[in-house]
Coordinates of N, CA and C in Angstrom, one line a residue:
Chain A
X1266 N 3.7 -32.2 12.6 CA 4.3 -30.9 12.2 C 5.8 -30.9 12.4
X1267 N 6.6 -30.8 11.5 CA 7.8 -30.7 11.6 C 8.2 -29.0 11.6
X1268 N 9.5 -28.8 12.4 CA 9.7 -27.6 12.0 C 11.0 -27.1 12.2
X1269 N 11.8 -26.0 12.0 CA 13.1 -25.7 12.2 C 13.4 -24.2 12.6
X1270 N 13.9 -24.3 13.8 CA 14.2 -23.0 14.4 C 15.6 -22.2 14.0
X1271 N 15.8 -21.2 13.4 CA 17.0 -20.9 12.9 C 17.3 -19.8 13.1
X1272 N 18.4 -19.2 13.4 CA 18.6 -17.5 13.6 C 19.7 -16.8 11.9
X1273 N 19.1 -15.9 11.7 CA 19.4 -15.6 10.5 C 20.7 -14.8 10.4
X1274 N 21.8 -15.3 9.8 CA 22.8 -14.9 10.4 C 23.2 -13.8 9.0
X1275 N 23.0 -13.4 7.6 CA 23.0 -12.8 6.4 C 23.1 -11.5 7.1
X1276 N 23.9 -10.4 6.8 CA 24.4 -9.2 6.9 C 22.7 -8.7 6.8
X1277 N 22.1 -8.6 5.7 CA 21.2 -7.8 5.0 C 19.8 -8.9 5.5
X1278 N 20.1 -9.6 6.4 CA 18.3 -10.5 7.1 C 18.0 -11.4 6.0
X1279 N 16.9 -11.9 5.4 CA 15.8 -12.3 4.9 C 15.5 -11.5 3.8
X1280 N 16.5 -11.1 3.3 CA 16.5 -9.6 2.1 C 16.7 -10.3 1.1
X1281 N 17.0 -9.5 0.2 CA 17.5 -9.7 -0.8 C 17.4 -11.2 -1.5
X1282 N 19.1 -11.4 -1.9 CA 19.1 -12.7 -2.5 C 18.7 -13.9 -1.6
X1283 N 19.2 -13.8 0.0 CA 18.7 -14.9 0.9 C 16.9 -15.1 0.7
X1284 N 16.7 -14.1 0.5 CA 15.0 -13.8 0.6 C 14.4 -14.6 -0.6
X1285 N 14.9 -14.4 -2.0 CA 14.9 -14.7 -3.5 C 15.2 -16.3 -3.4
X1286 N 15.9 -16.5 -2.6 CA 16.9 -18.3 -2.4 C 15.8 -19.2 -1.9
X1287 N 15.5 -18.2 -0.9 CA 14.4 -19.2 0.3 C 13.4 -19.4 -0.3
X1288 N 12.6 -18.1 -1.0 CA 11.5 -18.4 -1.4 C 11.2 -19.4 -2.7
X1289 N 11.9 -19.3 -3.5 CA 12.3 -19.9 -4.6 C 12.4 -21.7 -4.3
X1290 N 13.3 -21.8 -3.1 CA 13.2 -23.3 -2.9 C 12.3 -23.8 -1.9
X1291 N 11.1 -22.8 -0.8 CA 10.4 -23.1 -0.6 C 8.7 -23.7 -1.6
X1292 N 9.3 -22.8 -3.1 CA 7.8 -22.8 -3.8 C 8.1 -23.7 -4.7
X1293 N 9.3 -24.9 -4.5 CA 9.2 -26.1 -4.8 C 8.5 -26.9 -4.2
X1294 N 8.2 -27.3 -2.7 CA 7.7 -27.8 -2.0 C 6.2 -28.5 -2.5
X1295 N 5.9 -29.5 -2.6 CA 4.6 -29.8 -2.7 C 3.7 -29.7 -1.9
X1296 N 3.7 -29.1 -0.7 CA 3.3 -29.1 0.1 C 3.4 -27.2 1.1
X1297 N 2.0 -27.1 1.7 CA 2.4 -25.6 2.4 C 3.8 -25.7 3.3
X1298 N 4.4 -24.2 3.6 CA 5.6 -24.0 4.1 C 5.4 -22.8 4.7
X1299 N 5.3 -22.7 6.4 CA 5.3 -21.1 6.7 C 6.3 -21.0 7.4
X1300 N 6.4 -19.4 7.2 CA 7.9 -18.9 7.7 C 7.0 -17.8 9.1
X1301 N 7.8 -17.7 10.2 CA 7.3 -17.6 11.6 C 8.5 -16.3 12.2
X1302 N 7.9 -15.4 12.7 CA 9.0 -14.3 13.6 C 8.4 -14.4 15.1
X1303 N 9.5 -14.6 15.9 CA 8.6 -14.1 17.6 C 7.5 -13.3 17.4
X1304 N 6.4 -13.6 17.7 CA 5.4 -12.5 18.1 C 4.8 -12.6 16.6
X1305 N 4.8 -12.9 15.7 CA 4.0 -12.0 14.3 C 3.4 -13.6 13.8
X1306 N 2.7 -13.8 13.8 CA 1.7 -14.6 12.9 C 2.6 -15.4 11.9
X1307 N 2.4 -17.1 11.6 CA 3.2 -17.7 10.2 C 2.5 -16.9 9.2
X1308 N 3.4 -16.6 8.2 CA 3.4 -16.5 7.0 C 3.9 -17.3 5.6
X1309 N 2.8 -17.5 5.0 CA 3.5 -18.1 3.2 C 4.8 -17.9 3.1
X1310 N 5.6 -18.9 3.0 CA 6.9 -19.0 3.1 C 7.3 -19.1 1.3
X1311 N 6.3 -19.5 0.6 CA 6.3 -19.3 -1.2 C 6.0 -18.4 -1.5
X1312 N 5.8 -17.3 -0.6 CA 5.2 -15.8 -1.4 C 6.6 -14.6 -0.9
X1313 N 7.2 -14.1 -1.9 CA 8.5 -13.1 -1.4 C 7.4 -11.9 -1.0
X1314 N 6.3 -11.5 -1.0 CA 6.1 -10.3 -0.6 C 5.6 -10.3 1.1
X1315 N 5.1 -12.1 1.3 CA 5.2 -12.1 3.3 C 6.3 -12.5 3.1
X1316 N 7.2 -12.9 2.8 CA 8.8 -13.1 3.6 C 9.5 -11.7 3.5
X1317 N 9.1 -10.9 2.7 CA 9.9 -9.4 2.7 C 9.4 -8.4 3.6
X1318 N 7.6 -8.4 4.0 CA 7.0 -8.1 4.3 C 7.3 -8.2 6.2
X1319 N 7.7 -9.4 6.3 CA 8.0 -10.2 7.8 C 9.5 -9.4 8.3
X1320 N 10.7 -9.0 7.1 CA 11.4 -8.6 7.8 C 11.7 -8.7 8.4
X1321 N 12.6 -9.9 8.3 CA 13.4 -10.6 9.2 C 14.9 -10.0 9.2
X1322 N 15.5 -9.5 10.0 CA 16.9 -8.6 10.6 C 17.9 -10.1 10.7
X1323 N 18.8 -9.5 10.6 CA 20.2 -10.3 11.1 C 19.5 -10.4 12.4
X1324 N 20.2 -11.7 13.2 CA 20.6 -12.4 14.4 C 19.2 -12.1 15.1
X1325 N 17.8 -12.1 14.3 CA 16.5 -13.2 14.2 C 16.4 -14.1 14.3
X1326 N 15.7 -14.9 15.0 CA 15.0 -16.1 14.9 C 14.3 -16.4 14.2
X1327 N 13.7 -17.8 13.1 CA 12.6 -17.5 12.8 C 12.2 -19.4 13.0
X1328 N 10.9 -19.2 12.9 CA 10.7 -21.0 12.2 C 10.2 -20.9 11.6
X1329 N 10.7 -22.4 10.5 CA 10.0 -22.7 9.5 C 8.8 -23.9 9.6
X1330 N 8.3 -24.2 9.2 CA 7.5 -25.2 9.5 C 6.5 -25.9 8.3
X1331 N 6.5 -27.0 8.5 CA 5.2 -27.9 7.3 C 5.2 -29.2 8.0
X1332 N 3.4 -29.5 7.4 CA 3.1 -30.7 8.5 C 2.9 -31.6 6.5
X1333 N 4.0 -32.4 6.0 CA 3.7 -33.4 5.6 C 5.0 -34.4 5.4
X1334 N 4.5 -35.6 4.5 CA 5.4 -36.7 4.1 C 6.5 -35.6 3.4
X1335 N 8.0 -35.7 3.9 CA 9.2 -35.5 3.2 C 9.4 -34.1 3.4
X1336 N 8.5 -33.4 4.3 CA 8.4 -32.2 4.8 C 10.6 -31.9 5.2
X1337 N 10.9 -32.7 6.2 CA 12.6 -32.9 6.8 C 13.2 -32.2 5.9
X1338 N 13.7 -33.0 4.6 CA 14.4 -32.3 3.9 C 14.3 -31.0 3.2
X1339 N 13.2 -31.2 2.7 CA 12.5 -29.4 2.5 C 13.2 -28.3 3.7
X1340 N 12.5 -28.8 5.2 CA 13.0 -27.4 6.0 C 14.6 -27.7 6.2
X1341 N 15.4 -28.9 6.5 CA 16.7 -28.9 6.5 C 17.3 -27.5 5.2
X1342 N 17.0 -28.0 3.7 CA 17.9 -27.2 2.8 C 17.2 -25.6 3.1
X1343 N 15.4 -25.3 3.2 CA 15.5 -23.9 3.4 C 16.3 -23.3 5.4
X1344 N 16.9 -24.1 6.3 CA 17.4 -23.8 7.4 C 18.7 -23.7 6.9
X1345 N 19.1 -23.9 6.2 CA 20.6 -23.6 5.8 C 20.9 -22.7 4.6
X1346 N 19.5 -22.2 4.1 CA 19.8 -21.2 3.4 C 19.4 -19.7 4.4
X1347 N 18.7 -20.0 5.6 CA 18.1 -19.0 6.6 C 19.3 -18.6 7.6
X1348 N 20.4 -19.6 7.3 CA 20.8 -19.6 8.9 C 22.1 -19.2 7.9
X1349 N 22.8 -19.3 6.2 CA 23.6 -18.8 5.6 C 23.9 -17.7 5.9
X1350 N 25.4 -17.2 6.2 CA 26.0 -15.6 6.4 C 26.1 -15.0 5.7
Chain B
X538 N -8.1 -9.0 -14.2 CA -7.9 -7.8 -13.4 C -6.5 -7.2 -14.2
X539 N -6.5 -6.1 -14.1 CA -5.0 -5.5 -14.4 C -4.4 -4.5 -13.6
X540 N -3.5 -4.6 -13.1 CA -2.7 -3.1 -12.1 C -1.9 -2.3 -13.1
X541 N -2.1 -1.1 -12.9 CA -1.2 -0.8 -14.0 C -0.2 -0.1 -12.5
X542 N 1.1 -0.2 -13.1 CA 2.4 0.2 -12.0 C 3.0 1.2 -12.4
X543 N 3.2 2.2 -12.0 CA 3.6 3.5 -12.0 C 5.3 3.5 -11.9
X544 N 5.9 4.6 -12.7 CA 7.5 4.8 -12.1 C 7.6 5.7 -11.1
X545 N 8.1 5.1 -10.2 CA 8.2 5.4 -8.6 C 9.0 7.1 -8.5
X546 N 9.9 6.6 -9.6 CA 11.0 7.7 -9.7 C 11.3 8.7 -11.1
X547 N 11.6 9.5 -11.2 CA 11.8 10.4 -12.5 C 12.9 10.0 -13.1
X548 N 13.6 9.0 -14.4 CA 14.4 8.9 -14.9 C 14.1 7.9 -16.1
X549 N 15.7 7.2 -17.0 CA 15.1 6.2 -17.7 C 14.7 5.0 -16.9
X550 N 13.5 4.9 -18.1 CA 13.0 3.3 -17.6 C 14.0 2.2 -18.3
X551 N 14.7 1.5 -18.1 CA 15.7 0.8 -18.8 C 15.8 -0.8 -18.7
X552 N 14.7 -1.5 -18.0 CA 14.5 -2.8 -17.6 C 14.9 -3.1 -16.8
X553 N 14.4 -4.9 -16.5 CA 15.2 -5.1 -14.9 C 16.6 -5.6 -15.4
X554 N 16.7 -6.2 -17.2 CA 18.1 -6.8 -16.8 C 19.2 -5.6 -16.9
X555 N 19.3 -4.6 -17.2 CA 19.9 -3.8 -16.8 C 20.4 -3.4 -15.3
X556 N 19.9 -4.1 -14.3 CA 19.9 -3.7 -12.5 C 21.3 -4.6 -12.6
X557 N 22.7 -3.7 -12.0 CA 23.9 -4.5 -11.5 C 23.7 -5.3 -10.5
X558 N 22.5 -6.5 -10.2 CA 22.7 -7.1 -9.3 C 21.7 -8.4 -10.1
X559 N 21.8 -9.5 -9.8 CA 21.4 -10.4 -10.6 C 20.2 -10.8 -9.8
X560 N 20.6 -10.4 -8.6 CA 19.2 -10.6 -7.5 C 17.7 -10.3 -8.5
X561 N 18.1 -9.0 -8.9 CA 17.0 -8.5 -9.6 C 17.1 -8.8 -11.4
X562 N 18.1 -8.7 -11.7 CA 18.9 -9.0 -13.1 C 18.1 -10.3 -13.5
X563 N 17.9 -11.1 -12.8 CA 17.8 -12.3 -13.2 C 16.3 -12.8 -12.6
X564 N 15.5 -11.8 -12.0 CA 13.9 -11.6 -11.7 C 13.5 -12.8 -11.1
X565 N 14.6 -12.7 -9.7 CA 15.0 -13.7 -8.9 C 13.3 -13.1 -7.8
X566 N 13.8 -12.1 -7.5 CA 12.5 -11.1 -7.0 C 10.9 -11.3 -7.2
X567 N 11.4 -11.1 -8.8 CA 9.7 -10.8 -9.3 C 9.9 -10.1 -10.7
X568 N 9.0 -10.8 -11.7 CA 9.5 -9.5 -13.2 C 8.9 -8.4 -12.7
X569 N 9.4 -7.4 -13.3 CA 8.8 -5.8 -12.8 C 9.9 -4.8 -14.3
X570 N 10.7 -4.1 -13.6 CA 11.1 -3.2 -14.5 C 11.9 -2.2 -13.5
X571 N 12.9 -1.2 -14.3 CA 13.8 -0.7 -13.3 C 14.1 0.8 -14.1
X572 N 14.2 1.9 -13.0 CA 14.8 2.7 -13.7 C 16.1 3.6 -13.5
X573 N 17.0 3.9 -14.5 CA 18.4 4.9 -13.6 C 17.3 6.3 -14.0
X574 N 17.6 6.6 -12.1 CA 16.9 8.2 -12.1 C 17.9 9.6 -12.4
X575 N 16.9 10.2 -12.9 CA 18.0 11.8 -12.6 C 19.0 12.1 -11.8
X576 N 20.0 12.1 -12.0 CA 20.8 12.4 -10.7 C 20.5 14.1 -10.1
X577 N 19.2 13.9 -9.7 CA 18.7 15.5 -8.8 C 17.8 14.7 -7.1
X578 N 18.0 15.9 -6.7 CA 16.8 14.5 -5.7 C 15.9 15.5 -5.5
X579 N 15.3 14.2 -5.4 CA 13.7 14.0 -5.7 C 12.6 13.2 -4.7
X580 N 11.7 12.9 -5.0 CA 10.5 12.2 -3.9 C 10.9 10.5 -4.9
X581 N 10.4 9.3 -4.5 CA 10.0 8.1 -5.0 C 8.4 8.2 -4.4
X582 N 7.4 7.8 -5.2 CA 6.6 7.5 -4.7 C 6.0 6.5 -5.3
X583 N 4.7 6.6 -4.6 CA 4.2 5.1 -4.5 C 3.9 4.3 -5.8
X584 N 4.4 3.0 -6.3 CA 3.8 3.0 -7.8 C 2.3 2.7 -7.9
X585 N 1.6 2.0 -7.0 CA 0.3 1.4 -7.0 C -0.3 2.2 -5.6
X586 N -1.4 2.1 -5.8 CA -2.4 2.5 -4.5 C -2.3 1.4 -3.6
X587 N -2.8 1.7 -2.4 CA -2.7 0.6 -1.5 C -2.1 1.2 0.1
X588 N -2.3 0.5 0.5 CA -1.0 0.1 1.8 C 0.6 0.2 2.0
X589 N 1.2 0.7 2.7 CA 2.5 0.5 2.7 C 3.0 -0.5 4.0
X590 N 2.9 -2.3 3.4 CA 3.5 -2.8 4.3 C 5.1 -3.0 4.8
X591 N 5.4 -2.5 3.9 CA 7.1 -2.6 4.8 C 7.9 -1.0 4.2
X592 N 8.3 -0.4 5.2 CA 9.1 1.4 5.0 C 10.4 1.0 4.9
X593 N 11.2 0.7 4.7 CA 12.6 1.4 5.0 C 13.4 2.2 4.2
X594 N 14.4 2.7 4.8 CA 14.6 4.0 3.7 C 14.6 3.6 2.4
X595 N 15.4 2.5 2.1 CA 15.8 2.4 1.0 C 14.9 1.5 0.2
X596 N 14.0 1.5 0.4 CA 13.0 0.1 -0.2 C 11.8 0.3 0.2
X597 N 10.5 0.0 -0.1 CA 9.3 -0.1 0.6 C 8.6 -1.4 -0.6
X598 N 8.0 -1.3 0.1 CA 6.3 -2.4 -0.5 C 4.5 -1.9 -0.7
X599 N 4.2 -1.2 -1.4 CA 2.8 -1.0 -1.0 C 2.2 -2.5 -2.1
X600 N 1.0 -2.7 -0.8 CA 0.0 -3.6 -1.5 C -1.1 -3.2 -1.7
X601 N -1.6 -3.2 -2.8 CA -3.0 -3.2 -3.1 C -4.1 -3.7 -2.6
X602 N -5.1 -3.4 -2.2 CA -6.5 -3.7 -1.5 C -6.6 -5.3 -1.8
X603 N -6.2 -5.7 -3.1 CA -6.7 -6.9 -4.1 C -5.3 -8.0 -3.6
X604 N -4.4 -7.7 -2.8 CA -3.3 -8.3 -2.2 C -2.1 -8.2 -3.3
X605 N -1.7 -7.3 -4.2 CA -0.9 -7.7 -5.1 C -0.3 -6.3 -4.4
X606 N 1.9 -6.8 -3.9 CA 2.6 -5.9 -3.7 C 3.5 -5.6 -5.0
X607 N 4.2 -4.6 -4.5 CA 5.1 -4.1 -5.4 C 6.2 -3.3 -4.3
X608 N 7.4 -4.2 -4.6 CA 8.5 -3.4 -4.4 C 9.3 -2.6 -5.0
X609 N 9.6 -1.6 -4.5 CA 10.5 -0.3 -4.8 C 11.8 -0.4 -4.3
X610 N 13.0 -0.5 -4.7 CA 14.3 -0.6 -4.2 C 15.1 0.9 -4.5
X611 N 15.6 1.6 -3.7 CA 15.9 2.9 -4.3 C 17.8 2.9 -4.3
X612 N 18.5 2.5 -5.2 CA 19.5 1.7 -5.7 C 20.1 0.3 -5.3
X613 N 21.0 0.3 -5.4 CA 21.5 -1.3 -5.1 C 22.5 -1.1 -3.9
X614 N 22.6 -2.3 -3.4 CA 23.5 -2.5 -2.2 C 22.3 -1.1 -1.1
X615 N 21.9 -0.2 -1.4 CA 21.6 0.9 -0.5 C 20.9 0.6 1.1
X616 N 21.1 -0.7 1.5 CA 20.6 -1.0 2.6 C 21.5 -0.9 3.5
X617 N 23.2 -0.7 3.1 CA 24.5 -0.4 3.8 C 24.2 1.0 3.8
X618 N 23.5 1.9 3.7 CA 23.6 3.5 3.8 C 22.9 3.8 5.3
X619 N 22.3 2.4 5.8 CA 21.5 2.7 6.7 C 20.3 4.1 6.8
X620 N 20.2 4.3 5.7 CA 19.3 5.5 6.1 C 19.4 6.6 5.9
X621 N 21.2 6.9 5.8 CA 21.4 7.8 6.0 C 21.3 8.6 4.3
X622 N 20.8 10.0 4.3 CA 20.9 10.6 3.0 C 18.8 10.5 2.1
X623 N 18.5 9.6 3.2 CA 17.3 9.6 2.6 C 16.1 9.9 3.7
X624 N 14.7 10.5 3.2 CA 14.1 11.2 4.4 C 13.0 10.5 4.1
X625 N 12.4 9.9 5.2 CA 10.6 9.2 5.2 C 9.4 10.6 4.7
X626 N 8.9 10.3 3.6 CA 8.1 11.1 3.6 C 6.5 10.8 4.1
X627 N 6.1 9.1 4.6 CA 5.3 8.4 4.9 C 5.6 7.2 6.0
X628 N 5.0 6.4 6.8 CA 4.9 5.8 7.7 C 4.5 4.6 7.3
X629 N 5.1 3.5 7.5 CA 4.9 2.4 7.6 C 3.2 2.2 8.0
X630 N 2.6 1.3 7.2 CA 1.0 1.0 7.5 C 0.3 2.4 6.6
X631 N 0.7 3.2 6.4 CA -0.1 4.7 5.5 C -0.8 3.9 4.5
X632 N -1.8 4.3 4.3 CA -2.7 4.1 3.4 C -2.2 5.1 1.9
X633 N -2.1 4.8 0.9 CA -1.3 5.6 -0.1 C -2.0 5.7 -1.0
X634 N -2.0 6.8 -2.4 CA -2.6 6.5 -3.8 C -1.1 6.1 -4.5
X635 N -1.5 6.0 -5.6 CA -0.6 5.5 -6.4 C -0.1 7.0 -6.9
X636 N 1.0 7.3 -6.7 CA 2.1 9.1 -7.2 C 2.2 9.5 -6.0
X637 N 1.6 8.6 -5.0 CA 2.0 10.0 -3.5 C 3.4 9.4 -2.9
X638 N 4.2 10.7 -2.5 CA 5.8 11.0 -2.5 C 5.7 9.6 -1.0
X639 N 6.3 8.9 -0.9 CA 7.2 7.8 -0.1 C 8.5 8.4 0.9
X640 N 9.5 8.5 -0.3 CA 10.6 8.8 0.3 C 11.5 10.0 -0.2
X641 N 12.1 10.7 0.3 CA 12.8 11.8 -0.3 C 14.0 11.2 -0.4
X642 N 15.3 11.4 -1.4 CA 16.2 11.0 -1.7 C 17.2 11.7 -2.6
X643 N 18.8 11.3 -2.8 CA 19.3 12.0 -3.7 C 20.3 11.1 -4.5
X644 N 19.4 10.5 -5.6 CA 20.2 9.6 -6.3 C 21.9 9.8 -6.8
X645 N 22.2 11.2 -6.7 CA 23.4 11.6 -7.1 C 24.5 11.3 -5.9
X646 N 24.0 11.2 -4.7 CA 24.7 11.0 -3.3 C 24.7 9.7 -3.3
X647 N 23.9 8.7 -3.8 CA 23.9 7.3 -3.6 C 25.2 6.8 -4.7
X648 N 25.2 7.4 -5.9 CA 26.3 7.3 -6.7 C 27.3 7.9 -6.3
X649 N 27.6 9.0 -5.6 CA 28.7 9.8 -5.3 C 29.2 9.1 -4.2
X650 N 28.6 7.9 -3.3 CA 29.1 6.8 -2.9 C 29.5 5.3 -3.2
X651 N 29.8 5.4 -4.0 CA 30.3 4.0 -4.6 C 29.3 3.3 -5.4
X652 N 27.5 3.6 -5.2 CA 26.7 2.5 -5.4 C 25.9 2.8 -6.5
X653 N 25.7 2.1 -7.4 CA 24.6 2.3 -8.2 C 23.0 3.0 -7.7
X654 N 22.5 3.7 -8.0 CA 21.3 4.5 -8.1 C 19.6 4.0 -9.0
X655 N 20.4 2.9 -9.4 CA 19.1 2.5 -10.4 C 18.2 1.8 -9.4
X656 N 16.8 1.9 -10.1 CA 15.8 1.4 -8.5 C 15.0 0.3 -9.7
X657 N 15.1 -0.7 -8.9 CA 14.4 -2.1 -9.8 C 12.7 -1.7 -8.8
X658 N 11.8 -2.0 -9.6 CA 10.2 -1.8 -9.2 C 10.3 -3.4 -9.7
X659 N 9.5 -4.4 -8.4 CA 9.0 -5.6 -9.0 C 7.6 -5.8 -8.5
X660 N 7.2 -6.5 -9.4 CA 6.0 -7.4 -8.8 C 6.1 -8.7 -8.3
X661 N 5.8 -8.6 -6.9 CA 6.2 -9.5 -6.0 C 5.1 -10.6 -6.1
X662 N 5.5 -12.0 -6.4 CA 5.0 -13.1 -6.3 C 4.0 -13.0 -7.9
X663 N 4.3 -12.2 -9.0 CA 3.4 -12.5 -10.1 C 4.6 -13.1 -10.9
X664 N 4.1 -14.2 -11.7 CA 4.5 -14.9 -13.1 C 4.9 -13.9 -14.1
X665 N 6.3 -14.6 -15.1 CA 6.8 -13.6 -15.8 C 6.3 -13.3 -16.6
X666 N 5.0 -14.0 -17.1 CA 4.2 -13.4 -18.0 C 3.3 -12.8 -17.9
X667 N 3.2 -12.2 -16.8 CA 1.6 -11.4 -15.9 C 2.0 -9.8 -16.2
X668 N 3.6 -9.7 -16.4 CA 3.8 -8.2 -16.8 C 4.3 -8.0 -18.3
X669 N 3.2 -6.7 -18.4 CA 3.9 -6.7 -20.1 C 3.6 -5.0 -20.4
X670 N 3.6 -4.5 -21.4 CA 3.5 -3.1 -21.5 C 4.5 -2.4 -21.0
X671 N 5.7 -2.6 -20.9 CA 6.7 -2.2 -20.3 C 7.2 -1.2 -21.3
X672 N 7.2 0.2 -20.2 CA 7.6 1.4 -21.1 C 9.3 1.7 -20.8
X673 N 9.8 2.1 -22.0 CA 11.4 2.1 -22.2 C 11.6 3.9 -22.3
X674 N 12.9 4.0 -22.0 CA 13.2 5.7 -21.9 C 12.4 6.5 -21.2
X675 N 12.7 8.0 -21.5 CA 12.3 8.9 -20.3 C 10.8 8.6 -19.5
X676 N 11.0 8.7 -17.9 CA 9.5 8.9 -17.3 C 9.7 9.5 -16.5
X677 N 8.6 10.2 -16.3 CA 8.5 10.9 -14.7 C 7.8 10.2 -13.6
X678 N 8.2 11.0 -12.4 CA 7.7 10.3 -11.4 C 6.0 10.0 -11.4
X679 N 5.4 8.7 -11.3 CA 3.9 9.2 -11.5 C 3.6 8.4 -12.9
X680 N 4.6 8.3 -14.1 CA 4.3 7.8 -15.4 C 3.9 6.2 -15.4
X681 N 2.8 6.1 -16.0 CA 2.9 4.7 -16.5 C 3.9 3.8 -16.7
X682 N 4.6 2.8 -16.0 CA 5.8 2.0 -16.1 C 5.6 0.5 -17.1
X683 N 4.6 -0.4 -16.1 CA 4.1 -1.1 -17.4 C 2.8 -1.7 -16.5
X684 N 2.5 -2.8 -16.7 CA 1.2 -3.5 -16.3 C 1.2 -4.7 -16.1
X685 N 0.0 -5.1 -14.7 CA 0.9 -6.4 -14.3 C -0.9 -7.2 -14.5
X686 N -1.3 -8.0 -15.3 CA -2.8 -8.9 -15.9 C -2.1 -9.9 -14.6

């Protein structure tokens, strides 16, 4: 299981266009991808209605995570669109 | 299966690419459909039956029993208003029908602040071709908007 811990630094959270960005290059992935808040259950990281749903705030934590081959670069580019101001 | 999606709000229905924000412009979101409302205020309510998984003033989510959400955005940028100018008419987790009042609001205050007032309605996580029937010009709150197969 690979995974990436990131605090969300975007004015507006996991909203909007960050929300649109992430999900979008997460549902490239060939492989599942869940998105994680302290305390709340992973959620479908390809579906914008749990990532909007999850509500993730500015200066959140969240992790991402997927357990396969080439999984790294997948969560490296969605951690840099999570952790984007 | 088909949902049919209600307009949340009383005004024209005018599409999503009409929405000054490409977020939604470009059904970055979800296809769905958008409308500039009356400038009177008014209730937004719910477009679909269901659940209300996410409240905030300026936006909500209800999902359907069948797991299909729909978001409501009630203008653009309006997440910078913090709240202010708009009144909860329901609770986060409320069990909802599809026309019952959400949020109270006053689209003319949201413009008399700098921001656009138009509210994009999407369907979250459906394919662009899953929506069609999309009704254009005048609707009221409660009106058939379009339909999501």
């Amino acid at each position: 299981m690979a995974e990436r811990k990131v605090t969300v630094m975007s004015e507006v959270g996991l909203h909007a266009r960050p929300a649109a960005t992430f999900v979008q290059t997460a549902a490239q992935a060939p492989f599942d991808v869940t998105i994680a808040k302290f305390g709340v259950p992973p959620v479908n990281a390809k579906s914008i209605l749990s990532v909007l749903a999850l509500d993730v705030r500015q200066g959140e934590t969240i992790v991402i995570s997927a357990d396969a081959d080439g999984a790294d670069e997948f969560l490296d580019r969605l951690a840099a669109i999570a952790s984007a101001p | 299966m088909v949902t049919t999606v209600l307009a949340p709000v009383a005004g024209t229905a005018v599409g999503l690419a009409a929405v000054p924000d490409p977020v939604f412009s470009q059904a970055m979101v979800g296809p769905g459909s958008a409308i500039d409302p009356w400038r009177e205020p008014g209730q937004a309510v719910a477009p679909i039956s269901g659940t209300i998984v996410k409240l905030r003033a300026h936006a909500y989510i209800v999902m359907g029993d069948d797991g299909r959400g729909v978001l409501v955005h009630l203008g653009i940028d309006t997440v910078q208003l913090k709240g202010e100018g708009f009144r909860l008419l329901a609770a986060e987790g409320d069990r909802v029908r599809a026309g019952q009042p959400v949020v109270f609001w006053d689209p003319a205050a949201v413009e008399a602040g700098g921001r656009s007032p138009i509210c994009p309605v999407v369907a979250l996580d459906a394919a662009a071709g899953e929506v069609d029937g999309e009704v254009r010009g005048g609707v009221g709150a409660g009106d058939e908007l379009f339909r999501w197969s």
